[in-house]
XYZ file of C-alpha atoms in Angstrom:
252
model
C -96.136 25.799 -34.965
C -96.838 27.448 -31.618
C -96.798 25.222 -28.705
C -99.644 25.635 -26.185
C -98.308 26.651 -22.747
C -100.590 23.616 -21.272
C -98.074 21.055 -23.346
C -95.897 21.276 -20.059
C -98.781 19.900 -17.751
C -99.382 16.865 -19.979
C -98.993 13.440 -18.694
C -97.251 10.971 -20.589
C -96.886 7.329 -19.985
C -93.679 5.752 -19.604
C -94.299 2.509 -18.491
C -97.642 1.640 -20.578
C -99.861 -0.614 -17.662
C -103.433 -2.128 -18.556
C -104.941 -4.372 -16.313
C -108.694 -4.967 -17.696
C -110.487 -1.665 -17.293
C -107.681 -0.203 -15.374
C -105.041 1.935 -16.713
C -102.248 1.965 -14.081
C -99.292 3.023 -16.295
C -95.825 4.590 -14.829
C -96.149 8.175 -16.004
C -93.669 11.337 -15.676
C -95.895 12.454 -13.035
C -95.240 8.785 -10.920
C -91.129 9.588 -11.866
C -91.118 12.928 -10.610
C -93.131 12.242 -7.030
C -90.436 9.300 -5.948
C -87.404 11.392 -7.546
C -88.267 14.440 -5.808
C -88.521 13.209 -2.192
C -86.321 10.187 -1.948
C -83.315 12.348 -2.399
C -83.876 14.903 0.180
C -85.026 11.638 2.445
C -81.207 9.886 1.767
C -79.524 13.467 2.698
C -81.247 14.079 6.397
C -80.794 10.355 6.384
C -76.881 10.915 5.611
C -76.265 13.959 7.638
C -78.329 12.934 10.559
C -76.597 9.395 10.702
C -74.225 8.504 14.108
C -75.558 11.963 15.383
C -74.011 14.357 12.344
C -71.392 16.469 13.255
C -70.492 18.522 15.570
C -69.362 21.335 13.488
C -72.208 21.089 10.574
C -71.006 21.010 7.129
C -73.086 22.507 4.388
C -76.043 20.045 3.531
C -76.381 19.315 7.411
C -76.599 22.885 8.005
C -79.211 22.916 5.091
C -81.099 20.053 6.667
C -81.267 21.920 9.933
C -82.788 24.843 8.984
C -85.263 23.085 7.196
C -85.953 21.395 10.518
C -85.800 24.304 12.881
C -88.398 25.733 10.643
C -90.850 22.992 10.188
C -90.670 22.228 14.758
C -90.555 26.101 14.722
C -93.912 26.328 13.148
C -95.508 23.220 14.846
C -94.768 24.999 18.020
C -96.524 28.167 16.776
C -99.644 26.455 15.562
C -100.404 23.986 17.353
C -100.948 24.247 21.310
C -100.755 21.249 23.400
C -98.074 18.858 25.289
C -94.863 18.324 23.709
C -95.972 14.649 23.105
C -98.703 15.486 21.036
C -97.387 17.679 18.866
C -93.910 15.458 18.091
C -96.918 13.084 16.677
C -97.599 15.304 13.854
C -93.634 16.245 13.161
C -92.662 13.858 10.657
C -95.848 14.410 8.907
C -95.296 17.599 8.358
C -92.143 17.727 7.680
C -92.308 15.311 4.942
C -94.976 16.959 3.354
C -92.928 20.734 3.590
C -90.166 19.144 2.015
C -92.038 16.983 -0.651
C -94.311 20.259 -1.752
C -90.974 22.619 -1.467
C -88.309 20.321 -3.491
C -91.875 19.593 -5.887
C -92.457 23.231 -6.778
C -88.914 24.340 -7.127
C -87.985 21.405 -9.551
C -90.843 22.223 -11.584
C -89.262 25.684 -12.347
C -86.302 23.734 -13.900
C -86.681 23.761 -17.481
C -88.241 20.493 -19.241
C -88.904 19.089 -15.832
C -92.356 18.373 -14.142
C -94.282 20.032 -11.916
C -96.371 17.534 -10.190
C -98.005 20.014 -7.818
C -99.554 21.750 -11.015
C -101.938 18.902 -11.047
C -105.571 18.921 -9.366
C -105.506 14.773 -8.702
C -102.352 15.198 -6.679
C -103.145 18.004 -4.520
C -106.687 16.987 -4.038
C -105.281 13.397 -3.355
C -102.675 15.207 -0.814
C -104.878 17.269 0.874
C -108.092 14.802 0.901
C -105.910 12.144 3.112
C -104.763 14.915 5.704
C -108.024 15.758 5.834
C -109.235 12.449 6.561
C -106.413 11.611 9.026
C -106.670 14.744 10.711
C -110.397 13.874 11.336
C -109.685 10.304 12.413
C -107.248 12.112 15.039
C -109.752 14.240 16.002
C -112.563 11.382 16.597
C -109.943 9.568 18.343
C -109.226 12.222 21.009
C -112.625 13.345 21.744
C -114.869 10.771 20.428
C -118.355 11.912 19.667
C -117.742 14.882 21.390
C -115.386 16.102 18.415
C -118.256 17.160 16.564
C -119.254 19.438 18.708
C -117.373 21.777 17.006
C -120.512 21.718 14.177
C -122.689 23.800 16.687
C -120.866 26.852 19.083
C -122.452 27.819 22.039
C -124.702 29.651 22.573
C -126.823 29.313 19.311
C -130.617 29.440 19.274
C -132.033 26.330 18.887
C -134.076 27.325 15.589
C -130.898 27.963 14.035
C -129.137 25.017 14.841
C -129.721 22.969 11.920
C -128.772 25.365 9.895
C -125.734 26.535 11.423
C -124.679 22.379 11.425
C -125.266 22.029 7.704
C -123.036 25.533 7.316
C -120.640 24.536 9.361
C -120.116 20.824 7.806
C -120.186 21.953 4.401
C -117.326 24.500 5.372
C -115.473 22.020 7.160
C -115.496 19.440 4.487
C -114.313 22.354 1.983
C -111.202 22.746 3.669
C -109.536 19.390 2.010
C -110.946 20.943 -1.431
C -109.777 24.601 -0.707
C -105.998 23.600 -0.014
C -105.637 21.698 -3.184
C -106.608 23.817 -5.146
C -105.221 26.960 -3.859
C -101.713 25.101 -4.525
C -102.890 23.439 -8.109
C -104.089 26.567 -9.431
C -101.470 28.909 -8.061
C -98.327 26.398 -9.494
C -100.225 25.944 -12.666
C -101.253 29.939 -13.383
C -97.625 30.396 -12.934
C -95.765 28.405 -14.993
C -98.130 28.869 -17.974
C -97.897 32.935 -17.318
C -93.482 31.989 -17.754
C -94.105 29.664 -20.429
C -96.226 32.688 -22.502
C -93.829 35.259 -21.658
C -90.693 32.920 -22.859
C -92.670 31.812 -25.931
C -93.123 35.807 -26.622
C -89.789 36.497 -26.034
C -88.340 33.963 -28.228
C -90.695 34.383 -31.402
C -89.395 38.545 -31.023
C -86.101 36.890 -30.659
C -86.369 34.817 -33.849
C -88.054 37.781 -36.104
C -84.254 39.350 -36.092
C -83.990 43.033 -37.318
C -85.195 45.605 -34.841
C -87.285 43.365 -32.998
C -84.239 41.371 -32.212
C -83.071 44.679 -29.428
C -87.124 44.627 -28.627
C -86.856 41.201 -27.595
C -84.627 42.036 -24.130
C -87.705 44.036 -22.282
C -89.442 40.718 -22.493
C -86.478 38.657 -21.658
C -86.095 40.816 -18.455
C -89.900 40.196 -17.646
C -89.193 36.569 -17.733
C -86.260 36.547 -15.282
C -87.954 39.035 -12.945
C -91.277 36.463 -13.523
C -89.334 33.528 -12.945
C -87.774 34.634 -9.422
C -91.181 35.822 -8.705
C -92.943 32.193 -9.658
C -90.067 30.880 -7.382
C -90.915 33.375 -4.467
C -94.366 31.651 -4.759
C -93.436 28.134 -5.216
C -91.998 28.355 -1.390
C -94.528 30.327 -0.516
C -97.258 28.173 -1.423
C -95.301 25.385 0.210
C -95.370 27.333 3.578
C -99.530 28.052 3.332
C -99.960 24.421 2.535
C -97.785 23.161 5.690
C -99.330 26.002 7.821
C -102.741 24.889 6.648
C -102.114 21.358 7.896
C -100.689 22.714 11.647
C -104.043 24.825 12.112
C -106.076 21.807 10.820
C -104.538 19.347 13.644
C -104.579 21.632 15.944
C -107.856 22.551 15.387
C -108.974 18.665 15.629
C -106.735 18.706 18.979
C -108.565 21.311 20.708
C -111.664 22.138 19.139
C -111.424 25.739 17.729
């Protein structure tokens, strides 16, 4: 029997958890989130301990580039003092790292892609959303919404413009989830199709059995491809939530 290419996205309890109405049970999902980011949290931990070396080995070289790029593209994005934009640093950095380590360990096989799930990057991009507008009230007050009506708009227009403008603004937490859900999850189920294809020529022996390598070669070319995208869509996410801030910061 054919397995659905969807069977990969499924979650499946672990840790079965009822409290009264509430179902709160340790899934593969809740394994993969901690498992994927505490480890690359222990090695800057490690390598950046007593000051690293002076003469970086391989993982602290690894850790720095990472690092280079995330300040790299905080400085692009985001204009301002020095001060304000170390605020956002380990913010961003954490979520780079925890989208980049999430996408590329969904590509090994029978792991879990946890960024191929709406809930997570809605959840993800919701609360940047909502801190990033906190930040913004914070800085400027009521004055941050100002940003709801430009100059130099007639007045008879104004409301309408406002109501635009708000709805657009609040569509920004929903557009960056689901840009990364859907791309992650289109992905993977376009490998998983391909594979299954492959293997049933695979299995059918004969002269399908030489047929079955043009598919096979599709596969590898698809999976570098859906890994090309899994650190790309980790870069639009992060750059997403520089422009956001920085945005908030100076009212573009």
């Amino acid at each position: 029997m054919a397995c659905s290419p969807l069977e990969q996205f499924a979650i499946i309890p672990l840790i079965p958890i009822h409290i009264g109405n509430f179902y709160l049970s340790f899934t593969n999902s809740s394994l993969f989130m901690p498992s994927t980011i505490s480890p690359v949290l222990l090695l800057v931990h490690s390598v950046t301990l007593n000051g690293g070396h002076l003469v970086p080995n391989a993982w602290q070289s690894f850790v720095e580039i990472i690092y280079d790029f995330v300040l790299n593209l905080i400085n692009e994005q985001i204009s301002g003092p020095s001060s304000m934009k170390q605020r956002f640093f380990p913010l961003i950095f954490v979520t780079f790292t925890f989208l980049l380590f999430s996408n590329l360990i969904g590509m090994i096989p029978y792991s879990f892609t946890v960024t191929s799930h709406f809930i997570i990057t809605l959840g993800l991009s919701l609360s940047l959303f909502i801190g990033i507008t906190i930040v913004g009230s914070q800085t400027h007050g009521l004055h941050f919404f100002s940003f709801l009506l430009p100059q130099g708009v007639p007045l008879p227009l104004a409301p309408f413009l406002v109501l635009l403008e708000l709805i657009s603004y609040r569509f920004r937490a929903l557009s960056l989830g689901i840009r990364l859900f859907a791309n992650m999850m289109a992905g993977h189920s376009l490998v998983k199709i391909l594979s299954g294809f492959a293997w049933t020529m695979l299995s059918m022996g004969g002269i399908m059995y030489l047929a079955h390598l043009a598919p096979f070669l599709i596969v590898f070319a698809l999976t570098g491809s859906e890994s090309g995208v899994a650190i790309l869509q980790a870069y639009v996410f992060t750059i997403l939530i520089c422009i956001y801030p920085n945005d908030a910061i100076n009212l573009h």
